Amino acid sequence: MARDQLSLTTLARAGFVGLSSVRAQLDALSELTGLTVEESLPVFRVAADPDTALASAITLLRRAPDAGAAFVGRRDVAERAVRVIGASEGLAEFFLRQPAQMDALADPVTRLPSPAELRDDLLESVGAHDGFATLTEEEAWTALRIRYRRRLVQIVSFDLEQSDPVEGLDDVAAALADLAAAALEASLAVARQQSSGSGPGRFPEDEVRATRFAVIGMGKAGARELNYVSDVDVIFVAEGDEEAGVSSGRAVDIATRLAVLMMRGIDAPAIEPGLWEVDPNLRPEGKDGALVRTLESHLAYYDRWAKGWEFQALLKARPLAGDLDLGRRYVDALSPKVWNSASRENFVESVQRMRERVTDHIPDDEVEYQLKLGPGGLRDVEFTVQLLQLVHGQTDDQVHQRATLPALAALAAQGYIGREESAEFSDDYRTLRLLEHRLQLRHLRRTHLMPRDEGDVRVLARASGLAPGATQLLERWTAIKHRVRGLHERLFYRPLLSAVAATPSEDTRLAGGAGLTSAQAEARLAAIGFRDPKGALAHIGALTGGVSRRATIQRHLLPVMLQWFADGADPDYGLLTFRRLSEDLGSTHWYLRMLRDSTGAAERLTRVLSGSRFAGELLGRIPESVAWLESEDELRPRSAALLREETRAILARHASPETAAAALRAARRREILRLAFSAILGFCSVEELAQGLTAITENVISGVLEAVRASRGDRDLLEFAVIGMGRFGGRELGFGSDADVMYVFRALGDDQGVAHTAALAIVSELNRLTEDNRLPLDLDIGLRPEGKNGTPVRSLDSYRAYYERWSLTWEAQALLRARGVAGDAALLDDFEAVADEVRFPRAISDQAVREVKRIKARVENERLPQGADPTRHVKLGRGSLSDVEWFVQLIQLQHGSELTALRTTSTLEALAVAAENGLVSADDAAKLRDAWVFASRVRSAMTLWTNKTADVLPSDRVQLDGVARLLEFPPGSASQLEQDYLALTRRARAVFERSFYGQPERPAPSTA
């Protein structure tokens, strides 16, 4: 029992599965060979499928004992035979049909045969002489197919004995393509013999000889990357010889006969089965087109009718058989058309759609098993490489490669893709091809589907050497699919590709530094929109000069980016800032790679740099933030909760108020830049922008205040809080807005003086530590009681007493937007309670209402800068921010007591509540809202454009157009922006005058 168990274990370790029958088969093999089981068993360890190899060996020895007997004394020969028949039942069947061909394995295959050796050997098999076969039809086809498979056996033997079959795949695929070309050449020799002479379908031999006929290999045959069992895609071209009396038409007739016969010779039923299908359907007009055309006819078709995919197919075209000189002329004539095809309209999108259609047409039950066509399969790699080749090959002949892997290497060498991506893609592609090879080799059938049966997967794992078992192979394949699909989607759908394909050739030469004089280059830059073309040319030279990889990638990027810069409002500033940024980041591993490879990052960067000096200057201080442009998620405002969490982390890391404040100021600059990106690129609304800027400002104030309080250790002496006022209190900040605040304290002991002194010290520290020379933050306390004459900080009781005795109507109005933003929570609540008593009185007198209107008129008359056009001032002008805010605030003062929904610091929220409750008509509310929103957007856009705070809509058309572009107007919209702003504010002003001042007449501005 123990001996039997040991025997079964030994058999299992040898790779056998059908253990119950293997012992009997080994005994049978011993009888046939005279070898003991112990002598023969180790031979089968090398087989991918030992069970099948053993069964096939027994059958072969029984059917052809003489053929098998020669191997009995040769362990190396036996192992070669077992390795071949254990990996390929198709070749085992070939040996059963042709047992004498087993001597093909008598000697080790130490190298693959050359194309010439294969051609001569297969021509010899059909008795070819001077281009014509001497064997008869059936005899010739059989001899050709046997010789082909004999050579195939030797290639398979070489392949299976490689220590690294993945690495050796390229040479094997090339040999298979050469073998296919040799078979076509031999088949053509037979076709010539069968087409010559008299009788139906035959032509005079001299005419057949005079007819030039070329077989153009397409696809994998053309690229010398053929599978074990592939269709061989071909195109046929013919040419007559007038001197020999063969016209073009006659040559096409003869060549058509040759083409039909040679295809039949490769695959028609015969004693020895066909080899593979010769597929001519990539020819012009496909199945409906003429099988054979002249070179002139081909060229005429590709000039007038060919679609983009047909040029993509020609990428791999190579003379395969027949008249190689004619074949070369065909390829040379069409090559320029191939490499110019990407300039066709929507070429890139058409290739992308074609790949998607291929995937869409896979049956649902096959998608997950497709090695070739499915997501993460071979086609993902091939389509990606071909699209990159065709786009960049317009100007770079280094990527003019037929085969996928050399093309991939060239794309990496030229900087079009990363070297890491190229290496990863290459390795995964070879691995997928190896799996495909081994699948097809097993039954010598064309297939691209991974097996579903676990036993078949196990055999594939052993045949490929990629994994020890089925589970591990499937895991490896799954990982490859994910990697390939991810890289395919990153590279294949680059927005840069469409832009590069459409880039005028002069722009490519401009960035490449060749083909244009300085004067021509400057003229071109001026033509596309640069105002300082000489300066721009200097920047281009600095970016692209030299032979470094960085310069190479910049030369690829700049032709497209120059056009994108030119599409912006200030291309000169954009290019200058890009140069500075590239000098800061160009040596990093990710910067140029991101711009080249990511979806939209390069275009977004050009929009930011050519559209905003505010963002450009801030980006120069935080250059690494350019990485956000790669992800839409990174370009959206961060939530207040995330900001608070970061602040807590900063405070936990920094014990010193100075270092904590420095980190908080840096975080503020970073987040404001993020919001600038978001606003410029249209990722946030004006409301989201205001909320984001407010949250950032609150965050730095509260964080610095916490650091100051922690360092002072006076929490038992007083409570302290910061009150947001104005647009800060209303969460309505824009770029360049001040932060209006008031400070309040509450003594926790009896000594108010000591507490007040401590509060003043806190205010001083808070102002000092929030001050930022790089991005100013002005904490403005001008809205405090008594204005500039008042103390910077009051106690809560002092505020209460002041408002009870001295409060003016404007101060109640100012408190409408008072909101606690930082400090002790209890004090914040108590301050807001005091504020509520002032800003939401039970009743507001007519005199108070008149006072509000009088002050508003005075503001209009006195606060506008001297000479400012009141129709263009976005803050204090007619129908602008001030009008809408005063209108809403008067409603809040009048009705906030009884209508609690009006008790909000937000202008737009209060306006919406007023409309819902009939205090203003919906139509009037919409006009006011539109004007307020538009004025807010314009005000922020002016800051983004100029990097200066401004409140007056510019009159200069260039400046106005820059602001318009940030508001998503098309180029040249300065007048449209002006008209829209004036129209919106005019309508809002009409509502304001009617509903705020009242009709029939508006009170004259007071000068009191």
mmCIF file of N, CA and C in Angstrom, residues 72 161 203 211-212 301 440 442 641 786 791 840 843 923:
data_model
loop_
_atom_site.group_PDB
_atom_site.id
_atom_site.type_symbol
_atom_site.label_atom_id
_atom_site.label_comp_id
_atom_site.label_asym_id
_atom_site.label_seq_id
_atom_site.Cartn_x
_atom_site.Cartn_y
_atom_site.Cartn_z
ATOM 1 N N VAL A 72 14.813 6.064 -28.870
ATOM 2 C CA VAL A 72 14.819 5.322 -27.621
ATOM 3 C C VAL A 72 16.135 5.511 -26.869
ATOM 4 N N GLU A 161 12.186 25.469 -25.380
ATOM 5 C CA GLU A 161 13.406 25.239 -24.609
ATOM 6 C C GLU A 161 14.052 26.535 -24.110
ATOM 7 N N PHE A 203 -2.641 31.318 -68.826
ATOM 8 C CA PHE A 203 -2.075 32.397 -69.631
ATOM 9 C C PHE A 203 -0.728 31.935 -70.173
ATOM 10 N N THR A 211 4.445 39.528 -65.719
ATOM 11 C CA THR A 211 3.538 40.184 -64.764
ATOM 12 C C THR A 211 4.230 40.323 -63.411
ATOM 13 N N ARG A 212 4.355 41.571 -63.000
ATOM 14 C CA ARG A 212 4.921 41.819 -61.668
ATOM 15 C C ARG A 212 3.784 41.739 -60.648
ATOM 16 N N TYR A 301 -7.004 55.384 -54.903
ATOM 17 C CA TYR A 301 -7.992 55.083 -53.861
ATOM 18 C C TYR A 301 -7.627 55.753 -52.537
ATOM 19 N N GLN A 440 -2.772 28.805 -28.875
ATOM 20 C CA GLN A 440 -2.930 28.414 -30.275
ATOM 21 C C GLN A 440 -2.092 27.186 -30.611
ATOM 22 N N ARG A 442 -1.488 24.646 -28.773
ATOM 23 C CA ARG A 442 -1.985 23.381 -28.224
ATOM 24 C C ARG A 442 -2.760 22.586 -29.262
ATOM 25 N N ALA A 641 -14.574 70.956 7.214
ATOM 26 C CA ALA A 641 -14.196 69.899 8.156
ATOM 27 C C ALA A 641 -12.758 69.438 7.908
ATOM 28 N N GLU A 786 -17.814 103.080 17.321
ATOM 29 C CA GLU A 786 -17.037 104.325 17.251
ATOM 30 C C GLU A 786 -15.997 104.305 16.137
ATOM 31 N N THR A 791 -11.905 101.572 20.699
ATOM 32 C CA THR A 791 -10.872 100.640 21.134
ATOM 33 C C THR A 791 -10.896 99.391 20.256
ATOM 34 N N PHE A 840 -32.286 92.953 15.127
ATOM 35 C CA PHE A 840 -33.655 92.501 14.859
ATOM 36 C C PHE A 840 -34.601 93.097 15.896
ATOM 37 N N ALA A 843 -39.559 96.544 16.430
ATOM 38 C CA ALA A 843 -40.103 97.447 15.421
ATOM 39 C C ALA A 843 -39.038 98.466 15.097
ATOM 40 N N ASP A 923 -39.699 88.242 -9.589
ATOM 41 C CA ASP A 923 -38.994 88.822 -10.731
ATOM 42 C C ASP A 923 -37.953 89.837 -10.260
#
